[in-house]
Rosetta silent file (secondary structure, phi, psi, omega in degrees, C-alpha in Angstrom):
SEQUENCE: MLGTLPQFNGRGIGSRLLRWGLDRADEKGVPTFLASTPAGRPLYEKYGFEAVEEYEVIPGYFQASMVREAKFL
SCORE:     score description
SCORE:     0.000 S_00000001
   1 L     0.000  164.760  167.498  -60.161   91.526  168.621 S_00000001
   2 L  -145.954  140.124  178.287  -62.348   91.789  171.719 S_00000001
   3 L   175.337  154.398  167.751  -65.986   92.447  171.829 S_00000001
   4 L  -122.533 -177.191  143.222  -68.964   91.137  173.037 S_00000001
   5 L   -25.863  152.229  168.841  -72.454   91.000  171.663 S_00000001
   6 L  -112.979   56.356  103.737  -74.721   93.493  172.127 S_00000001
   7 L   -90.843  -22.120  155.131  -76.891   92.138  174.942 S_00000001
   8 L   -94.353   34.059  166.064  -74.295   91.179  176.801 S_00000001
   9 L   -90.124 -177.484 -155.553  -72.688   94.759  177.439 S_00000001
  10 L    38.779   32.041 -161.363  -72.643   96.303  180.419 S_00000001
  11 L  -130.695    1.155 -166.104  -72.676   93.017  182.264 S_00000001
  12 L    44.114   62.766  161.181  -68.635   93.531  182.567 S_00000001
  13 L  -120.607    4.988  161.910  -67.631   90.435  180.655 S_00000001
  14 H   -52.981  -49.878  179.379  -65.631   92.945  178.267 S_00000001
  15 H   -73.272    4.503  175.375  -63.512   94.064  181.520 S_00000001
  16 H   -84.842  -69.805 -173.601  -63.530   90.202  182.266 S_00000001
  17 H   -55.647  -23.526 -177.030  -61.362   89.377  178.972 S_00000001
  18 H   -66.516  -68.880  176.188  -59.694   92.745  178.877 S_00000001
  19 H   -44.869  -31.480  154.960  -58.553   91.664  182.483 S_00000001
  20 H   -74.868  -55.951  135.749  -56.980   88.533  181.659 S_00000001
  21 H    17.945  -77.091 -127.933  -55.199   89.490  178.573 S_00000001
  22 H   -87.510  -80.814 -150.076  -53.565   92.618  180.612 S_00000001
  23 H   -62.685  -88.650 -143.734  -52.499   90.007  183.889 S_00000001
  24 H   -42.953  -72.930  177.084  -50.904   87.712  180.947 S_00000001
  25 H    -8.051  -48.996 -179.810  -49.268   90.916  179.834 S_00000001
  26 H   -74.110  -39.800 -174.220  -48.429   91.511  183.119 S_00000001
  27 L   -95.463  -13.625  163.261  -47.121   88.509  184.362 S_00000001
  28 L  -125.108   59.408 -146.987  -44.243   88.683  181.345 S_00000001
  29 L   -31.284   72.698  165.668  -43.917   92.312  181.792 S_00000001
  30 L   -87.889  144.378 -177.897  -44.914   93.185  178.245 S_00000001
  31 L   -75.280  170.181  163.135  -46.619   96.715  177.054 S_00000001
  32 L   -80.847   43.769 -176.403  -50.224   96.423  175.515 S_00000001
  33 L   -57.283  138.300  142.710  -51.015   97.951  171.975 S_00000001
  34 E  -173.234  177.717 -161.972  -53.965   98.339  170.391 S_00000001
  35 E  -103.319  132.508  164.437  -56.432   99.891  167.952 S_00000001
  36 L  -124.969  110.106  175.306  -59.719  101.337  169.423 S_00000001
  37 L   -32.535  146.179 -176.870  -62.924  102.132  168.478 S_00000001
  38 L   -62.434  -51.528 -174.573  -64.606  105.371  170.322 S_00000001
  39 L   -50.957  -35.202 -173.225  -67.050  103.255  172.204 S_00000001
  40 L  -103.961   31.406  159.519  -64.133  100.779  173.792 S_00000001
  41 L  -103.263   11.223 -173.857  -61.874  103.723  174.229 S_00000001
  42 H   -83.080  -61.800 -165.754  -63.666  104.851  177.599 S_00000001
  43 H   -47.944  -57.663  173.442  -63.149  100.920  178.929 S_00000001
  44 H   -31.983  -93.359  177.147  -59.449  100.891  177.651 S_00000001
  45 H   -17.577  -74.988  149.919  -58.641  104.285  179.425 S_00000001
  46 L     0.690  -75.147  -69.528  -60.070  102.546  182.798 S_00000001
  47 L  -170.137  -23.021 -175.764  -57.562   99.660  182.376 S_00000001
  48 L    80.596   19.655  167.565  -54.429  102.533  181.856 S_00000001
  49 L   -85.337  126.895 -179.243  -54.355  102.484  178.046 S_00000001
  50 E  -131.711  142.756  172.718  -53.347  105.633  176.704 S_00000001
  51 E   -43.739   84.768 -161.919  -53.799  107.276  173.357 S_00000001
  52 E   -79.688  -17.924  178.274  -50.351  107.468  170.997 S_00000001
  53 E  -171.011  136.639  158.987  -51.823  108.354  167.960 S_00000001
  54 E   -91.854  158.659 -110.066  -55.512  109.117  166.219 S_00000001
  55 E   163.270   94.716 -176.481  -56.202  108.062  162.985 S_00000001
  56 E   -73.447  110.807  172.402  -59.638  108.485  160.259 S_00000001
  57 E   -60.426  -26.492 -160.144  -59.908  104.580  159.055 S_00000001
  58 E  -150.817  160.362  159.511  -62.781  106.304  156.576 S_00000001
  59 L   -33.918  130.917  161.721  -64.151  109.259  155.890 S_00000001
  60 L    47.262   26.088  144.716  -65.731  110.821  159.483 S_00000001
  61 E  -173.764  147.023 -108.875  -64.450  108.126  161.239 S_00000001
  62 E  -157.494  138.048 -165.422  -61.449  107.626  163.733 S_00000001
  63 E  -118.494  161.559  146.330  -59.697  104.881  165.734 S_00000001
  64 E  -144.261  160.388  167.319  -56.764  105.435  168.182 S_00000001
  65 E  -103.985  111.059 -137.271  -53.869  104.165  168.865 S_00000001
  66 E  -106.405  160.847 -179.955  -53.516  103.097  172.677 S_00000001
  67 E  -116.386  164.577  140.855  -50.488  101.811  174.591 S_00000001
  68 L  -165.663  137.471  164.412  -50.499  100.577  178.623 S_00000001
  69 L   -74.023  162.189 -153.893  -47.307   99.795  180.083 S_00000001
  70 L   -87.179  137.033  146.203  -46.997   95.822  181.500 S_00000001
  71 L  -113.701  134.326  152.178  -47.276   96.700  185.772 S_00000001
  72 L   -41.522  133.062 -158.788  -45.491   94.667  187.776 S_00000001
  73 L   -72.975    0.000    0.000  -46.689   91.771  189.892 S_00000001
C-alpha cells in the first residue's frame, strides 16, 4: 500500500515512493500490479501503468486493476 497524509499531498512524496519501488521492479525485470483508487489513477498512469480491469468494490465506488511492464535498464 502506498499513500501519504493529506497535508503532504502535492509535494512529490508519493511519486518518490512509487519511483523507488518501480526502480526495484525494473532491476529485477518484473511487472508491477496494483489496485488503484480513482484519486491515485492519474499518478499511476503517469508512470506507465495501464488499467486492465475496473470493478465496483462497494456500490458506487470503483477501483482499477493496473499493470506496468518492467522497463529494462
